[in-house]
PDB file of C-alpha atoms in Angstrom:
ATOM      1  CA  MET A   1      95.006 104.036 103.569  1.00  0.00           C
ATOM      2  CA  GLU A   2      93.082 106.487 101.445  1.00  0.00           C
ATOM      3  CA  ILE A   3      92.479 110.152 102.260  1.00  0.00           C
ATOM      4  CA  LYS A   4      88.966 111.241 101.338  1.00  0.00           C
ATOM      5  CA  ASN A   5      86.410 113.793 102.464  1.00  0.00           C
ATOM      6  CA  ARG A   6      88.796 115.024 105.130  1.00  0.00           C
ATOM      7  CA  LEU A   7      88.790 118.601 106.358  1.00  0.00           C
ATOM      8  CA  PHE A   8      92.122 120.113 107.342  1.00  0.00           C
ATOM      9  CA  PRO A   9      92.465 123.199 109.595  1.00  0.00           C
ATOM     10  CA  TYR A  10      95.281 124.440 107.353  1.00  0.00           C
ATOM     11  CA  PRO A  11      95.969 124.624 103.588  1.00  0.00           C
ATOM     12  CA  VAL A  12      96.711 121.338 101.794  1.00  0.00           C
ATOM     13  CA  LEU A  13      97.855 120.946  98.195  1.00  0.00           C
ATOM     14  CA  CYS A  14      95.702 118.266  96.531  1.00  0.00           C
ATOM     15  CA  ASP A  15      93.073 117.761  93.831  1.00  0.00           C
ATOM     16  CA  GLU A  16      90.207 118.003  96.324  1.00  0.00           C
ATOM     17  CA  THR A  17      90.892 121.578  97.505  1.00  0.00           C
ATOM     18  CA  ASP A  18      91.691 124.983  96.048  1.00  0.00           C
ATOM     19  CA  ASP A  19      93.904 126.025  98.971  1.00  0.00           C
ATOM     20  CA  TYR A  20      96.762 126.676  96.528  1.00  0.00           C
ATOM     21  CA  LEU A  21      96.532 128.392  93.150  1.00  0.00           C
ATOM     22  CA  ASP A  22      98.871 127.686  90.230  1.00  0.00           C
ATOM     23  CA  SER A  23     100.494 124.837  92.170  1.00  0.00           C
ATOM     24  CA  GLU A  24     100.603 121.128  91.508  1.00  0.00           C
ATOM     25  CA  PHE A  25     101.258 117.956  93.441  1.00  0.00           C
ATOM     26  CA  ASN A  26     101.186 115.108  90.943  1.00  0.00           C
ATOM     27  CA  VAL A  27     102.454 111.539  91.134  1.00  0.00           C
ATOM     28  CA  GLU A  28     103.005 109.215  88.176  1.00  0.00           C
ATOM     29  CA  MET A  29     103.120 105.565  89.201  1.00  0.00           C
ATOM     30  CA  THR A  30     104.110 102.532  87.172  1.00  0.00           C
ATOM     31  CA  MET A  31     104.097  98.894  88.198  1.00  0.00           C
ATOM     32  CA  ASN A  32     105.886  95.808  86.930  1.00  0.00           C
ATOM     33  CA  GLU A  33     105.891  92.277  88.286  1.00  0.00           C
ATOM     34  CA  THR A  34     108.614  89.789  88.969  1.00  0.00           C
ATOM     35  CA  MET A  35     108.025  86.255  90.148  1.00  0.00           C
ATOM     36  CA  ASN A  36     107.919  87.340  93.799  1.00  0.00           C
ATOM     37  CA  ASP A  37     107.447  91.121  93.878  1.00  0.00           C
ATOM     38  CA  LEU A  38     105.365  94.045  92.702  1.00  0.00           C
ATOM     39  CA  VAL A  39     107.916  96.576  91.436  1.00  0.00           C
ATOM     40  CA  LEU A  40     106.557 100.091  91.989  1.00  0.00           C
ATOM     41  CA  SER A  41     108.041 103.300  90.580  1.00  0.00           C
ATOM     42  CA  PHE A  42     106.916 106.807  91.544  1.00  0.00           C
ATOM     43  CA  ASP A  43     107.729 110.126  89.876  1.00  0.00           C
ATOM     44  CA  ILE A  44     106.587 113.097  91.996  1.00  0.00           C
ATOM     45  CA  THR A  45     106.043 116.618  90.672  1.00  0.00           C
ATOM     46  CA  LEU A  46     105.736 119.423  93.236  1.00  0.00           C
ATOM     47  CA  SER A  47     105.379 122.848  91.650  1.00  0.00           C
ATOM     48  CA  ASN A  48     105.288 125.119  94.675  1.00  0.00           C
ATOM     49  CA  SER A  49     108.487 126.909  95.599  1.00  0.00           C
ATOM     50  CA  GLU A  50     107.745 127.352  99.306  1.00  0.00           C
ATOM     51  CA  LEU A  51     106.828 123.696  99.834  1.00  0.00           C
ATOM     52  CA  ASN A  52     109.954 122.691  97.916  1.00  0.00           C
ATOM     53  CA  ASP A  53     111.951 124.958 100.233  1.00  0.00           C
ATOM     54  CA  LEU A  54     110.631 122.976 103.214  1.00  0.00           C
ATOM     55  CA  ILE A  55     112.038 119.782 101.679  1.00  0.00           C
ATOM     56  CA  ARG A  56     115.426 121.383 101.007  1.00  0.00           C
ATOM     57  CA  GLU A  57     115.537 122.706 104.590  1.00  0.00           C
ATOM     58  CA  GLY A  58     114.763 119.267 106.022  1.00  0.00           C
ATOM     59  CA  LYS A  59     111.378 120.390 107.359  1.00  0.00           C
ATOM     60  CA  ALA A  60     109.286 118.095 105.157  1.00  0.00           C
ATOM     61  CA  LYS A  61     109.584 114.740 103.391  1.00  0.00           C
ATOM     62  CA  TYR A  62     107.642 112.694 100.897  1.00  0.00           C
ATOM     63  CA  VAL A  63     105.877 109.727 102.485  1.00  0.00           C
ATOM     64  CA  LEU A  64     104.550 106.744 100.538  1.00  0.00           C
ATOM     65  CA  HIS A  65     101.972 104.864 102.558  1.00  0.00           C
ATOM     66  CA  LEU A  66     101.098 101.368 101.316  1.00  0.00           C
ATOM     67  CA  GLU A  67      98.346  99.294 102.878  1.00  0.00           C
ATOM     68  CA  CYS A  68      96.603  95.995 102.202  1.00  0.00           C
ATOM     69  CA  SER A  69      93.567  95.616 104.457  1.00  0.00           C
ATOM     70  CA  ASN A  70      93.219  91.914 103.595  1.00  0.00           C
ATOM     71  CA  THR A  71      96.625  91.019 105.038  1.00  0.00           C
ATOM     72  CA  SER A  72      97.170  93.940 107.469  1.00  0.00           C
ATOM     73  CA  TYR A  73     100.287  94.855 105.493  1.00  0.00           C
ATOM     74  CA  ARG A  74     101.372  98.466 106.045  1.00  0.00           C
ATOM     75  CA  LYS A  75     104.502 100.238 104.978  1.00  0.00           C
ATOM     76  CA  ALA A  76     105.591 103.887 105.102  1.00  0.00           C
ATOM     77  CA  ILE A  77     108.542 104.995 102.980  1.00  0.00           C
ATOM     78  CA  LYS A  78     110.012 108.412 103.798  1.00  0.00           C
ATOM     79  CA  THR A  79     112.335 110.280 101.440  1.00  0.00           C
ATOM     80  CA  GLU A  80     113.259 113.688 100.117  1.00  0.00           C
ATOM     81  CA  LEU A  81     113.719 112.284  96.602  1.00  0.00           C
ATOM     82  CA  ASN A  82     111.014 112.806  93.993  1.00  0.00           C
ATOM     83  CA  GLN A  83     111.759 109.536  92.184  1.00  0.00           C
ATOM     84  CA  ILE A  84     111.196 106.404  94.225  1.00  0.00           C
ATOM     85  CA  ASN A  85     111.356 102.674  93.513  1.00  0.00           C
ATOM     86  CA  TYR A  86     110.016 100.100  95.932  1.00  0.00           C
ATOM     87  CA  ASN A  87     109.399  96.342  95.767  1.00  0.00           C
ATOM     88  CA  VAL A  88     106.366  94.874  97.541  1.00  0.00           C
ATOM     89  CA  PRO A  89     106.582  91.114  98.236  1.00  0.00           C
ATOM     90  CA  LYS A  90     103.548  89.390  96.730  1.00  0.00           C
ATOM     91  CA  SER A  91     103.406  87.145  99.764  1.00  0.00           C
ATOM     92  CA  LYS A  92     102.543  90.200 101.900  1.00  0.00           C
ATOM     93  CA  VAL A  93      99.506  91.400  99.934  1.00  0.00           C
ATOM     94  CA  ASN A  94      96.284  90.024  98.487  1.00  0.00           C
ATOM     95  CA  LYS A  95      93.347  91.297  96.387  1.00  0.00           C
ATOM     96  CA  GLU A  96      94.177  95.004  96.482  1.00  0.00           C
ATOM     97  CA  LEU A  97      96.864  97.429  97.591  1.00  0.00           C
ATOM     98  CA  SER A  98      96.019 101.034  98.526  1.00  0.00           C
ATOM     99  CA  ILE A  99      98.666 103.730  98.120  1.00  0.00           C
ATOM    100  CA  VAL A 100      98.721 107.387  99.048  1.00  0.00           C
ATOM    101  CA  VAL A 101     101.695 109.670  98.381  1.00  0.00           C
ATOM    102  CA  MET A 102     102.054 112.616 100.747  1.00  0.00           C
ATOM    103  CA  LEU A 103     104.258 115.528 101.657  1.00  0.00           C
ATOM    104  CA  VAL A 104     104.538 115.528 105.471  1.00  0.00           C
ATOM    105  CA  SER A 105     106.172 117.982 107.865  1.00  0.00           C
ATOM    106  CA  THR A 106     109.063 116.601 109.907  1.00  0.00           C
ATOM    107  CA  THR A 107     108.995 119.376 112.493  1.00  0.00           C
ATOM    108  CA  ASP A 108     106.723 122.130 113.770  1.00  0.00           C
ATOM    109  CA  ILE A 109     106.514 124.925 111.212  1.00  0.00           C
ATOM    110  CA  ILE A 110     105.495 128.416 112.375  1.00  0.00           C
ATOM    111  CA  ASN A 111     104.214 131.267 110.171  1.00  0.00           C
ATOM    112  CA  PHE A 112     104.264 129.417 106.866  1.00  0.00           C
ATOM    113  CA  PHE A 113     103.636 131.583 103.816  1.00  0.00           C
ATOM    114  CA  SER A 114     103.258 130.829 100.132  1.00  0.00           C
ATOM    115  CA  SER A 115     102.585 133.304  97.356  1.00  0.00           C
ATOM    116  CA  SER A 116     100.293 130.703  95.786  1.00  0.00           C
ATOM    117  CA  LEU A 117      97.888 130.453  98.717  1.00  0.00           C
ATOM    118  CA  ASN A 118      94.217 131.102  98.109  1.00  0.00           C
ATOM    119  CA  GLU A 119      93.186 134.609  99.144  1.00  0.00           C
ATOM    120  CA  ASP A 120      91.046 133.043 101.872  1.00  0.00           C
ATOM    121  CA  TYR A 121      94.269 132.597 103.843  1.00  0.00           C
ATOM    122  CA  LEU A 122      95.411 136.235 103.550  1.00  0.00           C
ATOM    123  CA  GLY A 123      96.144 137.643 106.983  1.00  0.00           C
ATOM    124  CA  GLU A 124      95.939 134.204 108.606  1.00  0.00           C
ATOM    125  CA  GLN A 125      98.827 132.788 110.634  1.00  0.00           C
ATOM    126  CA  ILE A 126      99.516 129.315 109.267  1.00  0.00           C
ATOM    127  CA  ASN A 127     101.245 126.805 111.523  1.00  0.00           C
ATOM    128  CA  PHE A 128     101.966 123.136 110.822  1.00  0.00           C
ATOM    129  CA  GLU A 129     102.502 120.678 113.636  1.00  0.00           C
ATOM    130  CA  HIS A 130     105.019 117.854 113.305  1.00  0.00           C
ATOM    131  CA  SER A 131     103.711 115.113 110.940  1.00  0.00           C
ATOM    132  CA  SER A 132     101.097 117.353 109.297  1.00  0.00           C
ATOM    133  CA  ILE A 133     100.034 116.379 105.771  1.00  0.00           C
ATOM    134  CA  LEU A 134     100.985 119.285 103.510  1.00  0.00           C
ATOM    135  CA  ALA A 135     100.095 117.687 100.156  1.00  0.00           C
ATOM    136  CA  TYR A 136      98.765 114.329  99.012  1.00  0.00           C
ATOM    137  CA  GLN A 137      97.489 112.238  96.121  1.00  0.00           C
ATOM    138  CA  ASN A 138      95.533 108.991  96.345  1.00  0.00           C
ATOM    139  CA  MET A 139      96.854 106.523  93.798  1.00  0.00           C
ATOM    140  CA  PRO A 140      94.617 104.069  91.881  1.00  0.00           C
ATOM    141  CA  LYS A 141      94.298 100.854  93.848  1.00  0.00           C
ATOM    142  CA  ILE A 142      96.446  98.009  92.611  1.00  0.00           C
ATOM    143  CA  ILE A 143      94.363  94.896  92.021  1.00  0.00           C
ATOM    144  CA  ILE A 144      96.326  91.788  92.917  1.00  0.00           C
ATOM    145  CA  SER A 145      95.275  88.560  91.312  1.00  0.00           C
ATOM    146  CA  LYS A 146      96.518  85.319  92.791  1.00  0.00           C
ATOM    147  CA  GLU A 147      94.171  83.179  90.776  1.00  0.00           C
ATOM    148  CA  TYR A 148      97.213  81.768  88.991  1.00  0.00           C
ATOM    149  CA  GLU A 149      98.008  79.875  92.187  1.00  0.00           C
ATOM    150  CA  GLU A 150      94.745  78.019  91.726  1.00  0.00           C
ATOM    151  CA  LEU A 151      95.529  77.315  88.086  1.00  0.00           C
ATOM    152  CA  ALA A 152      98.571  75.380  89.239  1.00  0.00           C
ATOM    153  CA  GLY A 153      96.901  73.786  92.234  1.00  0.00           C
ATOM    154  CA  ASN A 154      95.899  70.169  91.800  1.00  0.00           C
ATOM    155  CA  GLU A 155      93.131  70.516  94.386  1.00  0.00           C
ATOM    156  CA  SER A 156      91.348  73.303  92.497  1.00  0.00           C
ATOM    157  CA  LEU A 157      91.136  72.855  88.741  1.00  0.00           C
ATOM    158  CA  PHE A 158      93.032  69.644  88.017  1.00  0.00           C
ATOM    159  CA  SER A 159      92.669  66.071  89.105  1.00  0.00           C
ATOM    160  CA  ILE A 160      95.525  63.587  88.647  1.00  0.00           C
ATOM    161  CA  ILE A 161      94.013  60.118  88.202  1.00  0.00           C
ATOM    162  CA  ARG A 162      95.850  56.800  88.374  1.00  0.00           C
ATOM    163  CA  ILE A 163      94.913  54.309  85.671  1.00  0.00           C
ATOM    164  CA  GLU A 164      95.747  50.600  85.973  1.00  0.00           C
ATOM    165  CA  TYR A 165      96.749  49.278  82.552  1.00  0.00           C
ATOM    166  CA  PRO A 166      97.085  45.555  81.778  1.00  0.00           C
ATOM    167  CA  ASP A 167     100.874  45.795  81.645  1.00  0.00           C
ATOM    168  CA  PRO A 168     101.997  47.668  84.819  1.00  0.00           C
ATOM    169  CA  ASP A 169     105.481  48.226  83.400  1.00  0.00           C
ATOM    170  CA  GLU A 170     104.222  49.925  80.256  1.00  0.00           C
ATOM    171  CA  GLU A 171     104.296  53.738  80.221  1.00  0.00           C
ATOM    172  CA  HIS A 172     101.502  55.702  78.541  1.00  0.00           C
ATOM    173  CA  MET A 173     100.928  59.208  77.260  1.00  0.00           C
ATOM    174  CA  LEU A 174      98.813  61.568  79.384  1.00  0.00           C
ATOM    175  CA  ASP A 175      95.100  61.278  78.765  1.00  0.00           C
ATOM    176  CA  ILE A 176      93.406  64.656  79.337  1.00  0.00           C
ATOM    177  CA  ILE A 177      89.641  64.947  79.860  1.00  0.00           C
ATOM    178  CA  LEU A 178      87.872  68.331  79.733  1.00  0.00           C
ATOM    179  CA  ASP A 179      84.246  67.203  80.101  1.00  0.00           C
ATOM    180  CA  ASP A 180      84.053  67.588  83.858  1.00  0.00           C
ATOM    181  CA  ASP A 181      84.265  70.289  86.525  1.00  0.00           C
ATOM    182  CA  LYS A 182      87.957  69.551  86.914  1.00  0.00           C
ATOM    183  CA  ILE A 183      90.402  68.930  84.098  1.00  0.00           C
ATOM    184  CA  LYS A 184      91.268  65.261  84.553  1.00  0.00           C
ATOM    185  CA  ILE A 185      94.803  64.118  83.841  1.00  0.00           C
ATOM    186  CA  LYS A 186      95.016  60.335  83.611  1.00  0.00           C
ATOM    187  CA  VAL A 187      98.420  58.713  84.101  1.00  0.00           C
ATOM    188  CA  ASP A 188      99.756  55.175  84.411  1.00  0.00           C
ATOM    189  CA  ALA A 189     100.575  53.695  87.801  1.00  0.00           C
ATOM    190  CA  LYS A 190     104.358  54.193  87.651  1.00  0.00           C
ATOM    191  CA  THR A 191     103.999  57.841  86.644  1.00  0.00           C
ATOM    192  CA  TYR A 192     101.388  58.417  89.335  1.00  0.00           C
ATOM    193  CA  ASP A 193     103.675  56.973  92.026  1.00  0.00           C
ATOM    194  CA  LEU A 194     106.440  59.378  90.965  1.00  0.00           C
ATOM    195  CA  TYR A 195     103.954  62.240  91.026  1.00  0.00           C
ATOM    196  CA  ILE A 196     103.016  61.388  94.610  1.00  0.00           C
ATOM    197  CA  LYS A 197     106.677  61.262  95.561  1.00  0.00           C
ATOM    198  CA  TYR A 198     107.401  64.764  94.201  1.00  0.00           C
ATOM    199  CA  GLN A 199     103.992  66.431  94.483  1.00  0.00           C
ATOM    200  CA  GLN A 200     105.308  68.970  97.007  1.00  0.00           C
ATOM    201  CA  SER A 201     107.251  70.495  94.081  1.00  0.00           C
ATOM    202  CA  THR A 202     104.563  72.788  92.647  1.00  0.00           C
ATOM    203  CA  ALA A 203     106.531  73.896  89.584  1.00  0.00           C
ATOM    204  CA  LEU A 204     107.336  70.299  88.668  1.00  0.00           C
ATOM    205  CA  ALA A 205     103.647  69.372  88.810  1.00  0.00           C
ATOM    206  CA  SER A 206     102.780  72.440  86.733  1.00  0.00           C
ATOM    207  CA  SER A 207     105.368  71.732  84.097  1.00  0.00           C
ATOM    208  CA  LEU A 208     104.901  67.979  83.782  1.00  0.00           C
ATOM    209  CA  PHE A 209     101.144  67.647  84.220  1.00  0.00           C
ATOM    210  CA  VAL A 210      99.273  70.955  84.315  1.00  0.00           C
ATOM    211  CA  LEU A 211     101.115  72.664  81.459  1.00  0.00           C
ATOM    212  CA  PRO A 212     100.329  69.898  78.909  1.00  0.00           C
ATOM    213  CA  ALA A 213      96.714  69.881  80.130  1.00  0.00           C
ATOM    214  CA  LEU A 214      96.406  73.639  79.542  1.00  0.00           C
ATOM    215  CA  LEU A 215      98.004  73.296  76.107  1.00  0.00           C
ATOM    216  CA  HIS A 216      95.447  70.647  75.213  1.00  0.00           C
ATOM    217  CA  MET A 217      92.591  72.794  76.580  1.00  0.00           C
ATOM    218  CA  ILE A 218      93.665  75.851  74.568  1.00  0.00           C
ATOM    219  CA  ASP A 219      94.005  73.845  71.349  1.00  0.00           C
ATOM    220  CA  VAL A 220      90.607  72.196  71.815  1.00  0.00           C
ATOM    221  CA  ILE A 221      88.798  75.485  72.483  1.00  0.00           C
ATOM    222  CA  ARG A 222      90.529  77.240  69.590  1.00  0.00           C
ATOM    223  CA  GLU A 223      89.477  74.488  67.207  1.00  0.00           C
ATOM    224  CA  ASP A 224      85.891  74.506  68.507  1.00  0.00           C
ATOM    225  CA  ASP A 225      83.531  77.079  67.012  1.00  0.00           C
ATOM    226  CA  SER A 226      81.600  77.214  70.287  1.00  0.00           C
ATOM    227  CA  CYS A 227      82.629  76.989  73.932  1.00  0.00           C
ATOM    228  CA  SER A 228      79.154  75.922  75.015  1.00  0.00           C
ATOM    229  CA  ASN A 229      80.421  72.447  75.934  1.00  0.00           C
ATOM    230  CA  TYR A 230      82.723  73.915  78.580  1.00  0.00           C
ATOM    231  CA  GLU A 231      81.303  77.251  79.765  1.00  0.00           C
ATOM    232  CA  SER A 232      79.517  75.671  82.752  1.00  0.00           C
ATOM    233  CA  ARG A 233      82.572  73.711  83.874  1.00  0.00           C
ATOM    234  CA  HIS A 234      84.273  74.842  87.078  1.00  0.00           C
ATOM    235  CA  TRP A 235      87.709  75.011  85.453  1.00  0.00           C
ATOM    236  CA  PHE A 236      86.400  77.196  82.611  1.00  0.00           C
ATOM    237  CA  ILE A 237      84.681  79.602  85.020  1.00  0.00           C
ATOM    238  CA  LYS A 238      87.798  79.942  87.212  1.00  0.00           C
ATOM    239  CA  ILE A 239      90.116  80.622  84.274  1.00  0.00           C
ATOM    240  CA  SER A 240      87.642  83.178  82.882  1.00  0.00           C
ATOM    241  CA  LYS A 241      87.529  84.935  86.274  1.00  0.00           C
ATOM    242  CA  TYR A 242      91.320  84.987  86.381  1.00  0.00           C
ATOM    243  CA  TYR A 243      91.512  86.842  83.069  1.00  0.00           C
ATOM    244  CA  LYS A 244      88.624  89.132  84.042  1.00  0.00           C
ATOM    245  CA  SER A 245      90.611  90.195  87.107  1.00  0.00           C
ATOM    246  CA  LEU A 246      93.354  91.280  84.682  1.00  0.00           C
ATOM    247  CA  GLY A 247      90.874  93.268  82.585  1.00  0.00           C
ATOM    248  CA  GLN A 248      90.810  90.709  79.773  1.00  0.00           C
ATOM    249  CA  ASP A 249      88.284  88.329  78.303  1.00  0.00           C
ATOM    250  CA  PHE A 250      89.468  84.741  78.191  1.00  0.00           C
ATOM    251  CA  ILE A 251      87.692  83.919  74.921  1.00  0.00           C
ATOM    252  CA  ASP A 252      87.711  87.177  72.946  1.00  0.00           C
ATOM    253  CA  ASP A 253      91.066  88.617  74.005  1.00  0.00           C
ATOM    254  CA  LEU A 254      93.139  85.516  74.598  1.00  0.00           C
ATOM    255  CA  LEU A 255      91.801  82.699  72.487  1.00  0.00           C
ATOM    256  CA  GLY A 256      90.013  84.474  69.640  1.00  0.00           C
ATOM    257  CA  ASN A 257      92.190  87.459  68.784  1.00  0.00           C
ATOM    258  CA  SER A 258      95.485  86.675  70.474  1.00  0.00           C
ATOM    259  CA  ARG A 259      98.538  86.055  68.341  1.00  0.00           C
ATOM    260  CA  LYS A 260     100.136  84.225  71.212  1.00  0.00           C
ATOM    261  CA  SER A 261     100.768  80.552  70.818  1.00  0.00           C
ATOM    262  CA  ALA A 262      99.176  78.003  73.125  1.00  0.00           C
ATOM    263  CA  VAL A 263     102.612  77.466  74.699  1.00  0.00           C
ATOM    264  CA  GLU A 264     102.981  81.178  75.518  1.00  0.00           C
ATOM    265  CA  MET A 265      99.472  81.401  76.951  1.00  0.00           C
ATOM    266  CA  ALA A 266      99.774  78.293  79.101  1.00  0.00           C
ATOM    267  CA  GLN A 267     103.108  79.401  80.573  1.00  0.00           C
ATOM    268  CA  GLU A 268     101.714  82.854  81.344  1.00  0.00           C
ATOM    269  CA  MET A 269      98.743  81.273  83.145  1.00  0.00           C
ATOM    270  CA  LEU A 270     101.173  79.412  85.384  1.00  0.00           C
ATOM    271  CA  LYS A 271     103.623  82.312  85.712  1.00  0.00           C
ATOM    272  CA  MET A 272     106.311  80.619  83.602  1.00  0.00           C
ATOM    273  CA  PRO A 273     106.814  77.332  85.503  1.00  0.00           C
ATOM    274  CA  ILE A 274     109.569  75.837  83.333  1.00  0.00           C
ATOM    275  CA  GLY A 275     112.459  77.723  84.934  1.00  0.00           C
ATOM    276  CA  ARG A 276     111.118  77.077  88.419  1.00  0.00           C
ATOM    277  CA  ALA A 277     110.788  73.382  87.615  1.00  0.00           C
ATOM    278  CA  TYR A 278     114.456  73.155  86.681  1.00  0.00           C
ATOM    279  CA  ARG A 279     115.436  74.976  89.862  1.00  0.00           C
ATOM    280  CA  GLU A 280     113.388  72.524  91.900  1.00  0.00           C
ATOM    281  CA  LEU A 281     115.039  69.615  90.114  1.00  0.00           C
ATOM    282  CA  SER A 282     118.409  71.104  90.993  1.00  0.00           C
ATOM    283  CA  GLU A 283     117.421  71.434  94.660  1.00  0.00           C
ATOM    284  CA  ILE A 284     116.126  67.858  94.742  1.00  0.00           C
ATOM    285  CA  GLY A 285     119.387  66.657  93.196  1.00  0.00           C
ATOM    286  CA  GLU A 286     121.396  68.440  95.861  1.00  0.00           C
TER     287      GLU A 286
END
């Protein structure tokens, strides 16, 4: 939900109108991420004494309206507090999340008056019906990137290939090939059979196969003066798009100027799979 170009038959405190003078409705929003949630924090400033009186009298509340049109997720949080924390499950949203913070009447309000009203309202009787929007601010849309799920998905960027060696009982190191649309991870037969057995464990696959492949890719590109050998590859394009969605450039920001080690970068790409892998091992053991 986003309020725009809407005409109200009564005064509304917002950036788009001058219905109130010397009054402010401002919302500061911060966001952090956990493995499963978007952690949102809101700090609301309302500098109008009469509107604040409505909150104290129980005649109005703050309403946070969250909406993701791609998943039909909608949530309305009502409170009289001006500091609010709310966790949005990542599984409920995709691509972008729209948020509007409002002050809404909780009852009919007759003959409202504020000393800060624009002179255009002098002599006018101002009434608010139940659920009228008294103030609002559209928040910047939150862009949600789930490209990392593709980075860990064997069907998207990586291909696990079984190699038959002369001695079937001999175990071999991973052989990682970058010169194709998918990053190829070659393994011996015994390792491949174990991979098939546990492939439903995404974090295990990420940690044991995909993570070493990303480490190798980062080291190779950092040592290469030019990325021209890989720029047309599907895996390179997808990883670049992932970082672009975060407002970063894969080559300039992450590989060229970053002080992060290859290990740090690879784990961040996969949303830190090591801990999840151990938890999955524990569940398998149980």
